[in-house]
mmCIF file of C-alpha atoms in Angstrom:
data_model
loop_
_atom_site.group_PDB
_atom_site.id
_atom_site.type_symbol
_atom_site.label_atom_id
_atom_site.label_comp_id
_atom_site.label_asym_id
_atom_site.label_seq_id
_atom_site.Cartn_x
_atom_site.Cartn_y
_atom_site.Cartn_z
ATOM 1 C CA UNK O 128 28.459 -33.329 -43.138
ATOM 2 C CA UNK O 129 26.850 -33.410 -39.709
ATOM 3 C CA UNK O 130 23.134 -36.498 -39.621
ATOM 4 C CA UNK O 131 21.539 -33.504 -39.388
ATOM 5 C CA UNK O 132 22.492 -30.930 -42.245
ATOM 6 C CA UNK O 133 22.250 -33.636 -44.437
ATOM 7 C CA UNK O 134 19.027 -34.890 -44.108
ATOM 8 C CA UNK O 135 18.011 -31.598 -44.165
ATOM 9 C CA UNK O 136 19.190 -31.094 -47.834
ATOM 10 C CA UNK O 137 17.762 -34.955 -48.152
ATOM 11 C CA UNK O 138 14.252 -34.019 -47.688
ATOM 12 C CA UNK O 139 14.589 -30.599 -49.341
ATOM 13 C CA UNK O 140 15.559 -31.946 -52.523
ATOM 14 C CA UNK O 141 11.928 -33.890 -51.769
ATOM 15 C CA UNK O 142 10.549 -31.150 -50.492
ATOM 16 C CA UNK O 143 11.847 -29.301 -54.184
ATOM 17 C CA UNK O 144 9.520 -32.924 -56.017
ATOM 18 C CA UNK O 145 6.697 -32.617 -54.622
ATOM 19 C CA UNK O 146 6.302 -28.997 -55.172
ATOM 20 C CA UNK O 147 6.805 -29.267 -58.323
ATOM 21 C CA UNK O 148 4.575 -32.439 -58.003
ATOM 22 C CA UNK O 149 1.758 -30.205 -56.192
ATOM 23 C CA UNK O 150 1.965 -27.899 -58.978
ATOM 24 C CA UNK O 151 1.336 -29.813 -61.498
ATOM 25 C CA UNK O 152 -1.675 -31.010 -60.056
ATOM 26 C CA UNK O 153 -3.664 -28.460 -59.291
ATOM 27 C CA UNK O 154 -1.402 -25.174 -60.870
ATOM 28 C CA UNK O 155 -4.887 -22.661 -60.533
ATOM 29 C CA UNK O 156 -4.132 -22.728 -56.452
ATOM 30 C CA UNK O 157 -0.218 -20.844 -57.563
ATOM 31 C CA UNK O 158 -0.745 -19.691 -60.188
ATOM 32 C CA UNK O 159 -0.843 -15.930 -60.804
ATOM 33 C CA UNK O 160 -3.879 -13.967 -59.774
ATOM 34 C CA UNK O 161 -4.865 -17.651 -58.134
ATOM 35 C CA UNK O 162 -5.783 -18.028 -54.026
ATOM 36 C CA UNK O 163 -1.862 -17.533 -53.151
ATOM 37 C CA UNK O 164 -0.939 -14.315 -54.968
ATOM 38 C CA UNK O 165 2.568 -15.112 -56.126
ATOM 39 C CA UNK O 166 2.318 -11.620 -57.405
ATOM 40 C CA UNK O 167 2.521 -10.239 -53.805
ATOM 41 C CA UNK O 168 3.602 -12.820 -51.320
ATOM 42 C CA UNK O 169 6.299 -14.238 -53.195
ATOM 43 C CA UNK O 170 7.895 -10.973 -55.251
ATOM 44 C CA UNK O 171 7.485 -8.990 -52.373
ATOM 45 C CA UNK O 172 6.785 -10.799 -48.488
ATOM 46 C CA UNK O 173 8.757 -14.340 -49.312
ATOM 47 C CA UNK O 174 11.279 -12.523 -51.498
ATOM 48 C CA UNK O 175 11.941 -10.446 -47.770
ATOM 49 C CA UNK O 176 11.683 -12.885 -45.321
ATOM 50 C CA UNK O 177 14.460 -15.351 -47.105
ATOM 51 C CA UNK O 178 17.265 -12.367 -46.694
ATOM 52 C CA UNK O 179 15.825 -11.189 -43.688
ATOM 53 C CA UNK O 180 16.765 -14.420 -42.569
ATOM 54 C CA UNK O 181 19.915 -14.254 -43.655
ATOM 55 C CA UNK O 182 20.103 -11.461 -41.894
ATOM 56 C CA UNK O 183 19.538 -12.255 -39.236
ATOM 57 C CA UNK O 184 21.366 -15.687 -39.207
ATOM 58 C CA UNK O 185 24.344 -14.122 -41.225
ATOM 59 C CA UNK O 186 27.387 -13.422 -37.788
ATOM 60 C CA UNK O 187 28.715 -10.058 -39.635
ATOM 61 C CA UNK O 188 32.891 -11.468 -36.981
ATOM 62 C CA UNK O 189 33.598 -14.732 -38.937
ATOM 63 C CA UNK O 190 32.125 -12.595 -42.181
ATOM 64 C CA UNK O 191 35.287 -9.603 -41.570
ATOM 65 C CA UNK O 192 38.143 -12.328 -40.273
ATOM 66 C CA UNK O 193 37.797 -14.416 -43.771
ATOM 67 C CA UNK O 194 37.819 -11.385 -45.587
ATOM 68 C CA UNK O 195 41.574 -11.994 -43.814
ATOM 69 C CA UNK O 196 42.535 -13.784 -47.080
ATOM 70 C CA UNK O 197 42.077 -11.084 -49.986
ATOM 71 C CA UNK O 198 43.475 -13.636 -52.487
ATOM 72 C CA UNK O 199 41.669 -16.465 -51.840
ATOM 73 C CA UNK O 200 37.731 -14.889 -51.741
ATOM 74 C CA UNK O 201 39.559 -12.631 -55.234
ATOM 75 C CA UNK O 202 40.301 -15.974 -56.935
ATOM 76 C CA UNK O 203 36.807 -17.632 -56.333
ATOM 77 C CA UNK O 204 35.668 -14.184 -57.264
ATOM 78 C CA UNK O 205 36.810 -13.929 -60.569
ATOM 79 C CA UNK O 206 35.927 -18.245 -61.095
ATOM 80 C CA UNK O 207 32.693 -17.300 -60.275
ATOM 81 C CA UNK O 208 31.617 -14.313 -61.575
ATOM 82 C CA UNK O 209 33.791 -13.589 -64.687
ATOM 83 C CA UNK O 210 35.237 -17.449 -65.812
ATOM 84 C CA UNK O 211 32.433 -19.360 -64.757
ATOM 85 C CA UNK O 212 29.883 -17.512 -67.179
ATOM 86 C CA UNK O 213 31.895 -16.676 -70.082
ATOM 87 C CA UNK O 214 33.152 -20.296 -70.390
ATOM 88 C CA UNK O 215 28.873 -21.412 -69.979
ATOM 89 C CA UNK O 216 28.323 -18.566 -72.869
ATOM 90 C CA UNK O 217 31.153 -20.258 -75.015
ATOM 91 C CA UNK O 218 29.221 -23.461 -74.723
ATOM 92 C CA UNK O 219 25.938 -22.827 -75.380
ATOM 93 C CA UNK O 220 27.497 -20.675 -78.705
ATOM 94 C CA UNK O 221 27.775 -24.633 -78.988
ATOM 95 C CA UNK O 222 24.548 -25.821 -77.926
ATOM 96 C CA UNK O 223 22.723 -23.184 -79.407
ATOM 97 C CA UNK O 224 23.587 -25.337 -82.966
ATOM 98 C CA UNK O 225 21.285 -29.261 -81.186
ATOM 99 C CA UNK O 226 17.364 -29.896 -81.042
ATOM 100 C CA UNK O 227 17.681 -28.545 -77.247
ATOM 101 C CA UNK O 228 15.142 -26.701 -75.886
ATOM 102 C CA UNK O 229 16.498 -22.807 -75.510
ATOM 103 C CA UNK O 230 15.290 -22.101 -72.793
ATOM 104 C CA UNK O 231 16.502 -24.544 -71.045
ATOM 105 C CA UNK O 232 20.007 -23.398 -72.035
ATOM 106 C CA UNK O 233 19.095 -19.584 -71.527
ATOM 107 C CA UNK O 234 18.610 -21.434 -67.406
ATOM 108 C CA UNK O 235 22.088 -22.863 -67.989
ATOM 109 C CA UNK O 236 23.322 -19.308 -68.431
ATOM 110 C CA UNK O 237 21.934 -18.386 -65.445
ATOM 111 C CA UNK O 238 22.953 -21.374 -62.974
ATOM 112 C CA UNK O 239 26.922 -19.697 -64.635
ATOM 113 C CA UNK O 240 25.937 -16.568 -63.516
ATOM 114 C CA UNK O 241 24.831 -17.157 -59.642
ATOM 115 C CA UNK O 242 27.040 -16.893 -56.933
ATOM 116 C CA UNK O 243 28.139 -19.421 -54.626
ATOM 117 C CA UNK O 244 26.232 -20.809 -51.482
ATOM 118 C CA UNK O 245 26.782 -19.963 -48.008
ATOM 119 C CA UNK O 246 25.503 -23.459 -47.163
ATOM 120 C CA UNK O 247 26.786 -26.571 -48.866
ATOM 121 C CA UNK O 248 29.813 -24.786 -49.721
ATOM 122 C CA UNK O 249 30.739 -23.907 -46.433
ATOM 123 C CA UNK O 250 29.280 -27.158 -45.102
ATOM 124 C CA UNK O 251 31.343 -29.335 -47.576
ATOM 125 C CA UNK O 252 34.442 -27.215 -46.603
ATOM 126 C CA UNK O 253 33.891 -28.019 -43.148
ATOM 127 C CA UNK O 254 33.750 -31.354 -43.795
ATOM 128 C CA UNK O 255 37.131 -32.004 -44.732
ATOM 129 C CA UNK O 256 38.441 -29.480 -42.683
ATOM 130 C CA UNK O 257 38.499 -26.311 -44.779
ATOM 131 C CA UNK O 258 39.003 -22.267 -44.837
ATOM 132 C CA UNK O 259 35.810 -20.664 -44.615
ATOM 133 C CA UNK O 260 36.102 -18.349 -47.968
ATOM 134 C CA UNK O 261 32.703 -16.450 -49.257
ATOM 135 C CA UNK O 262 32.021 -12.856 -50.567
ATOM 136 C CA UNK O 263 28.908 -12.780 -52.949
ATOM 137 C CA UNK O 264 28.497 -10.130 -55.097
ATOM 138 C CA UNK O 265 24.476 -9.617 -56.462
ATOM 139 C CA UNK O 266 26.010 -6.614 -58.451
ATOM 140 C CA UNK O 267 27.981 -8.082 -60.495
ATOM 141 C CA UNK O 268 25.382 -10.677 -60.791
ATOM 142 C CA UNK O 269 22.653 -8.515 -62.003
ATOM 143 C CA UNK O 270 24.663 -7.295 -64.565
ATOM 144 C CA UNK O 271 24.782 -10.866 -65.790
ATOM 145 C CA UNK O 272 21.128 -11.871 -65.379
ATOM 146 C CA UNK O 273 20.643 -8.277 -66.489
ATOM 147 C CA UNK O 274 21.149 -8.893 -69.679
ATOM 148 C CA UNK O 275 18.727 -11.486 -70.868
ATOM 149 C CA UNK O 276 15.562 -9.809 -69.152
ATOM 150 C CA UNK O 277 13.295 -7.856 -71.202
ATOM 151 C CA UNK O 278 12.464 -6.215 -67.001
ATOM 152 C CA UNK O 279 14.713 -2.308 -67.146
ATOM 153 C CA UNK O 280 17.743 -2.896 -65.352
ATOM 154 C CA UNK O 281 16.152 0.319 -62.408
ATOM 155 C CA UNK O 282 13.287 -2.256 -61.894
ATOM 156 C CA UNK O 283 15.437 -4.945 -61.096
ATOM 157 C CA UNK O 284 17.444 -2.713 -59.007
ATOM 158 C CA UNK O 285 14.576 -0.504 -57.311
ATOM 159 C CA UNK O 286 12.735 -4.435 -56.225
ATOM 160 C CA UNK O 287 16.578 -6.444 -55.648
ATOM 161 C CA UNK O 288 16.837 -3.186 -53.255
ATOM 162 C CA UNK O 289 13.610 -3.375 -50.999
ATOM 163 C CA UNK O 290 13.204 -7.523 -51.090
ATOM 164 C CA UNK O 291 16.903 -8.289 -50.720
ATOM 165 C CA UNK O 292 19.039 -5.453 -50.044
ATOM 166 C CA UNK O 293 17.019 -3.856 -47.346
ATOM 167 C CA UNK O 294 16.097 -6.644 -45.012
ATOM 168 C CA UNK O 295 19.008 -7.900 -45.307
ATOM 169 C CA UNK O 296 20.547 -4.583 -43.132
ATOM 170 C CA UNK O 297 17.143 -4.898 -40.786
ATOM 171 C CA UNK O 298 18.345 -8.634 -40.202
ATOM 172 C CA UNK O 299 21.601 -7.355 -39.112
ATOM 173 C CA UNK O 300 20.686 -4.504 -37.232
ATOM 174 C CA UNK O 301 17.684 -6.865 -35.439
ATOM 175 C CA UNK O 302 20.628 -9.086 -34.975
ATOM 176 C CA UNK O 303 22.756 -7.448 -33.049
ATOM 177 C CA UNK O 304 20.431 -6.422 -30.591
ATOM 178 C CA UNK O 305 19.363 -9.813 -30.259
ATOM 179 C CA UNK O 306 22.772 -11.929 -30.564
ATOM 180 C CA UNK O 307 22.760 -13.321 -27.255
ATOM 181 C CA UNK O 308 19.577 -15.440 -27.725
ATOM 182 C CA UNK O 309 20.133 -16.471 -31.102
ATOM 183 C CA UNK O 310 23.468 -18.268 -29.760
ATOM 184 C CA UNK O 311 21.566 -19.839 -27.506
ATOM 185 C CA UNK O 312 18.165 -20.932 -29.396
ATOM 186 C CA UNK O 313 19.688 -21.409 -32.364
ATOM 187 C CA UNK O 314 16.224 -20.828 -34.426
ATOM 188 C CA UNK O 315 16.101 -23.265 -37.603
ATOM 189 C CA UNK O 316 17.036 -20.387 -39.891
ATOM 190 C CA UNK O 317 17.422 -23.000 -42.663
ATOM 191 C CA UNK O 318 14.627 -25.267 -41.914
ATOM 192 C CA UNK O 319 13.012 -21.209 -42.317
ATOM 193 C CA UNK O 320 14.571 -20.721 -45.738
ATOM 194 C CA UNK O 321 13.821 -23.922 -47.189
ATOM 195 C CA UNK O 322 10.114 -23.776 -47.071
ATOM 196 C CA UNK O 323 9.329 -19.666 -48.108
ATOM 197 C CA UNK O 324 12.160 -21.304 -51.184
ATOM 198 C CA UNK O 325 10.085 -24.435 -51.850
ATOM 199 C CA UNK O 326 6.571 -21.967 -51.908
ATOM 200 C CA UNK O 327 8.771 -19.995 -54.860
ATOM 201 C CA UNK O 328 9.414 -22.722 -56.712
ATOM 202 C CA UNK O 329 6.089 -24.490 -56.768
ATOM 203 C CA UNK O 330 4.175 -21.400 -56.979
ATOM 204 C CA UNK O 331 6.427 -21.147 -60.476
ATOM 205 C CA UNK O 332 5.958 -24.122 -61.484
ATOM 206 C CA UNK O 333 2.253 -23.268 -61.362
ATOM 207 C CA UNK O 334 2.535 -21.200 -63.581
ATOM 208 C CA UNK O 335 4.677 -23.012 -66.213
ATOM 209 C CA UNK O 336 1.621 -26.130 -66.331
ATOM 210 C CA UNK O 337 -1.672 -23.518 -65.756
ATOM 211 C CA UNK O 338 0.702 -22.341 -70.047
ATOM 212 C CA UNK O 339 -0.563 -25.190 -72.222
ATOM 213 C CA UNK O 340 1.444 -23.598 -74.919
ATOM 214 C CA UNK O 341 5.028 -24.955 -72.670
ATOM 215 C CA UNK O 342 5.989 -28.925 -72.999
ATOM 216 C CA UNK O 343 9.551 -29.014 -72.276
ATOM 217 C CA UNK O 344 10.689 -32.120 -74.036
ATOM 218 C CA UNK O 345 12.444 -35.717 -71.796
ATOM 219 C CA UNK O 346 15.553 -35.900 -74.306
ATOM 220 C CA UNK O 347 16.809 -31.944 -73.591
ATOM 221 C CA UNK O 348 16.399 -32.353 -69.424
ATOM 222 C CA UNK O 349 18.243 -35.453 -69.727
ATOM 223 C CA UNK O 350 21.058 -34.272 -71.718
ATOM 224 C CA UNK O 351 20.464 -30.884 -69.400
ATOM 225 C CA UNK O 352 21.190 -33.243 -66.982
ATOM 226 C CA UNK O 353 23.952 -34.617 -68.423
ATOM 227 C CA UNK O 354 25.961 -31.493 -68.900
ATOM 228 C CA UNK O 355 25.489 -30.189 -65.493
ATOM 229 C CA UNK O 356 27.309 -32.792 -64.063
ATOM 230 C CA UNK O 357 29.940 -32.964 -66.720
ATOM 231 C CA UNK O 358 30.673 -29.169 -65.658
ATOM 232 C CA UNK O 359 30.622 -29.094 -62.733
ATOM 233 C CA UNK O 360 32.665 -32.451 -62.842
ATOM 234 C CA UNK O 361 34.647 -30.422 -64.473
ATOM 235 C CA UNK O 362 35.237 -27.230 -63.076
ATOM 236 C CA UNK O 363 36.240 -28.929 -59.468
ATOM 237 C CA UNK O 364 39.415 -30.934 -60.993
ATOM 238 C CA UNK O 365 39.379 -27.314 -63.193
ATOM 239 C CA UNK O 366 40.049 -25.460 -59.670
ATOM 240 C CA UNK O 367 42.539 -28.637 -58.309
ATOM 241 C CA UNK O 368 44.565 -28.003 -60.766
ATOM 242 C CA UNK O 369 44.740 -24.613 -60.872
ATOM 243 C CA UNK O 370 45.540 -23.996 -56.797
ATOM 244 C CA UNK O 371 48.129 -26.260 -56.430
ATOM 245 C CA UNK O 372 50.576 -24.984 -58.397
ATOM 246 C CA UNK O 373 53.221 -24.650 -57.052
ATOM 247 C CA UNK O 374 53.040 -20.917 -58.310
ATOM 248 C CA UNK O 375 49.565 -20.570 -56.477
ATOM 249 C CA UNK O 376 50.803 -19.732 -53.228
ATOM 250 C CA UNK O 377 47.429 -22.001 -52.168
ATOM 251 C CA UNK O 378 47.669 -24.031 -48.965
ATOM 252 C CA UNK O 379 45.981 -27.598 -48.789
ATOM 253 C CA UNK O 380 42.834 -26.182 -47.114
ATOM 254 C CA UNK O 381 42.240 -22.737 -49.209
ATOM 255 C CA UNK O 382 42.453 -25.447 -52.112
ATOM 256 C CA UNK O 383 39.085 -27.004 -50.456
ATOM 257 C CA UNK O 384 37.667 -24.027 -50.111
ATOM 258 C CA UNK O 385 38.358 -22.705 -54.062
ATOM 259 C CA UNK O 386 37.470 -25.966 -55.512
ATOM 260 C CA UNK O 387 33.908 -26.108 -53.146
ATOM 261 C CA UNK O 388 32.709 -22.435 -53.348
ATOM 262 C CA UNK O 389 34.335 -21.703 -56.897
ATOM 263 C CA UNK O 390 31.966 -24.548 -58.653
ATOM 264 C CA UNK O 391 28.893 -24.216 -56.709
ATOM 265 C CA UNK O 392 26.265 -22.422 -56.908
ATOM 266 C CA UNK O 393 23.201 -20.775 -54.697
ATOM 267 C CA UNK O 394 19.521 -21.544 -55.010
ATOM 268 C CA UNK O 395 18.633 -19.668 -51.380
ATOM 269 C CA UNK O 396 19.876 -16.650 -54.106
ATOM 270 C CA UNK O 397 19.506 -17.871 -57.560
ATOM 271 C CA UNK O 398 15.940 -18.945 -57.478
ATOM 272 C CA UNK O 399 14.426 -15.227 -55.742
ATOM 273 C CA UNK O 400 16.787 -13.041 -58.299
ATOM 274 C CA UNK O 401 15.630 -15.145 -60.759
ATOM 275 C CA UNK O 402 11.804 -14.201 -59.410
ATOM 276 C CA UNK O 403 12.513 -10.778 -59.891
ATOM 277 C CA UNK O 404 15.430 -10.500 -63.461
ATOM 278 C CA UNK O 405 12.395 -12.940 -65.377
ATOM 279 C CA UNK O 406 9.126 -11.301 -63.572
ATOM 280 C CA UNK O 407 6.156 -11.447 -65.451
ATOM 281 C CA UNK O 408 7.968 -13.829 -68.154
ATOM 282 C CA UNK O 409 5.731 -17.067 -69.195
ATOM 283 C CA UNK O 410 8.630 -18.963 -69.288
ATOM 284 C CA UNK O 411 10.273 -18.638 -66.363
ATOM 285 C CA UNK O 412 10.653 -21.593 -64.685
ATOM 286 C CA UNK O 413 11.821 -23.471 -67.318
ATOM 287 C CA UNK O 414 15.148 -21.128 -66.886
ATOM 288 C CA UNK O 415 14.652 -22.111 -63.210
ATOM 289 C CA UNK O 416 14.843 -26.251 -64.255
ATOM 290 C CA UNK O 417 19.059 -25.951 -64.485
ATOM 291 C CA UNK O 418 18.924 -24.291 -61.310
ATOM 292 C CA UNK O 419 17.446 -26.334 -60.038
ATOM 293 C CA UNK O 420 18.953 -29.526 -60.749
ATOM 294 C CA UNK O 421 22.005 -28.136 -59.880
ATOM 295 C CA UNK O 422 21.284 -27.052 -56.694
ATOM 296 C CA UNK O 423 21.158 -30.865 -55.795
ATOM 297 C CA UNK O 424 23.751 -32.686 -58.155
ATOM 298 C CA UNK O 425 26.161 -30.465 -56.723
ATOM 299 C CA UNK O 426 25.940 -32.590 -52.720
ATOM 300 C CA UNK O 427 25.203 -35.503 -54.410
ATOM 301 C CA UNK O 428 28.979 -34.713 -56.135
ATOM 302 C CA UNK O 429 30.488 -32.894 -53.536
ATOM 303 C CA UNK O 430 30.042 -35.285 -51.418
ATOM 304 C CA UNK O 431 30.595 -38.066 -52.013
ATOM 305 C CA UNK O 432 34.278 -36.456 -53.028
ATOM 306 C CA UNK O 433 34.740 -35.680 -49.395
ATOM 307 C CA UNK O 434 36.703 -38.215 -48.305
ATOM 308 C CA UNK O 435 39.042 -38.425 -51.038
ATOM 309 C CA UNK O 436 40.024 -34.654 -51.142
ATOM 310 C CA UNK O 437 39.800 -34.945 -47.456
ATOM 311 C CA UNK O 438 42.643 -38.198 -47.711
ATOM 312 C CA UNK O 439 44.092 -35.670 -50.177
ATOM 313 C CA UNK O 440 44.328 -32.032 -47.807
ATOM 314 C CA UNK O 441 45.694 -34.734 -44.987
ATOM 315 C CA UNK O 442 48.602 -36.373 -46.891
ATOM 316 C CA UNK O 443 49.537 -33.233 -48.778
ATOM 317 C CA UNK O 444 49.667 -30.966 -44.828
ATOM 318 C CA UNK O 445 51.434 -34.565 -43.716
ATOM 319 C CA UNK O 446 53.855 -33.784 -46.314
ATOM 320 C CA UNK O 447 54.327 -29.757 -45.499
ATOM 321 C CA UNK O 448 54.068 -31.340 -41.393
ATOM 322 C CA UNK O 449 57.306 -33.714 -42.771
ATOM 323 C CA UNK O 450 59.563 -31.488 -44.033
ATOM 324 C CA UNK O 451 60.115 -28.215 -41.697
ATOM 325 C CA UNK O 452 62.993 -28.109 -39.790
ATOM 326 C CA UNK O 453 63.395 -29.177 -36.210
ATOM 327 C CA UNK O 454 64.415 -26.062 -33.292
#
């Protein structure tokens, strides 16, 4: 991972802490109906800005090339959007018998439904030298999240279309006309999205701290943190075992992409998506907490494991070269 990218992520994680602290200090500023008017500025403008920004930065020519790895994408999508959420659901049936806060558990289920990010998973994959392989399917994500939301699916779909799909398409259209300028100037897309995302997080927690009926016990929070690290590490090991079997047919570089892309979850897509699906829900911030924990945890765990995985991949690739017959 590059130094600048690492610094940006560290500042962003600090920003999350400051945003939550600021919301605790003065929740009236960012609560619904407050001076920031988040029911308009966040629900529509902020979310649309993130995905317009994504449309501008998304290099479709590289995506088209990546889609040639059909089997790799299929494995990642099945693991991410089927195996991952189903396993979490089964696990939560046991956890529901414990005194852990029920809204944090619901948040853990939403984490399982999130697609992989186009940021950390790709960056960590590049840091090792593996193949990039990400295809995000927001529609399947909504099917998982919509079932646990009180918001009608038609309403979710229409707002998703207007604040996610339309800005993304417009961003892609604009990119076609200013592609050369974008390549020369390299605008700080990541920084812009991070700032907007911090605003969404801030207003979400303003609503929480303005509600005196919401209380989060430390026991539940600590247990959720431990569970998240355990889930990530277990799934990384699991994907490594699956993708390195002889019958899998995956290369060492493919395995690297699978390890990171199948287990990482998108905060950039996740927070706006939760804002849409759980619009007006008084426990939205508690539902968001597991994803806010999962994001820095995946970066920390991934960064720690990069040297080990890189060493493994290089040794495997060297072994393959040695076994090839000379002509």
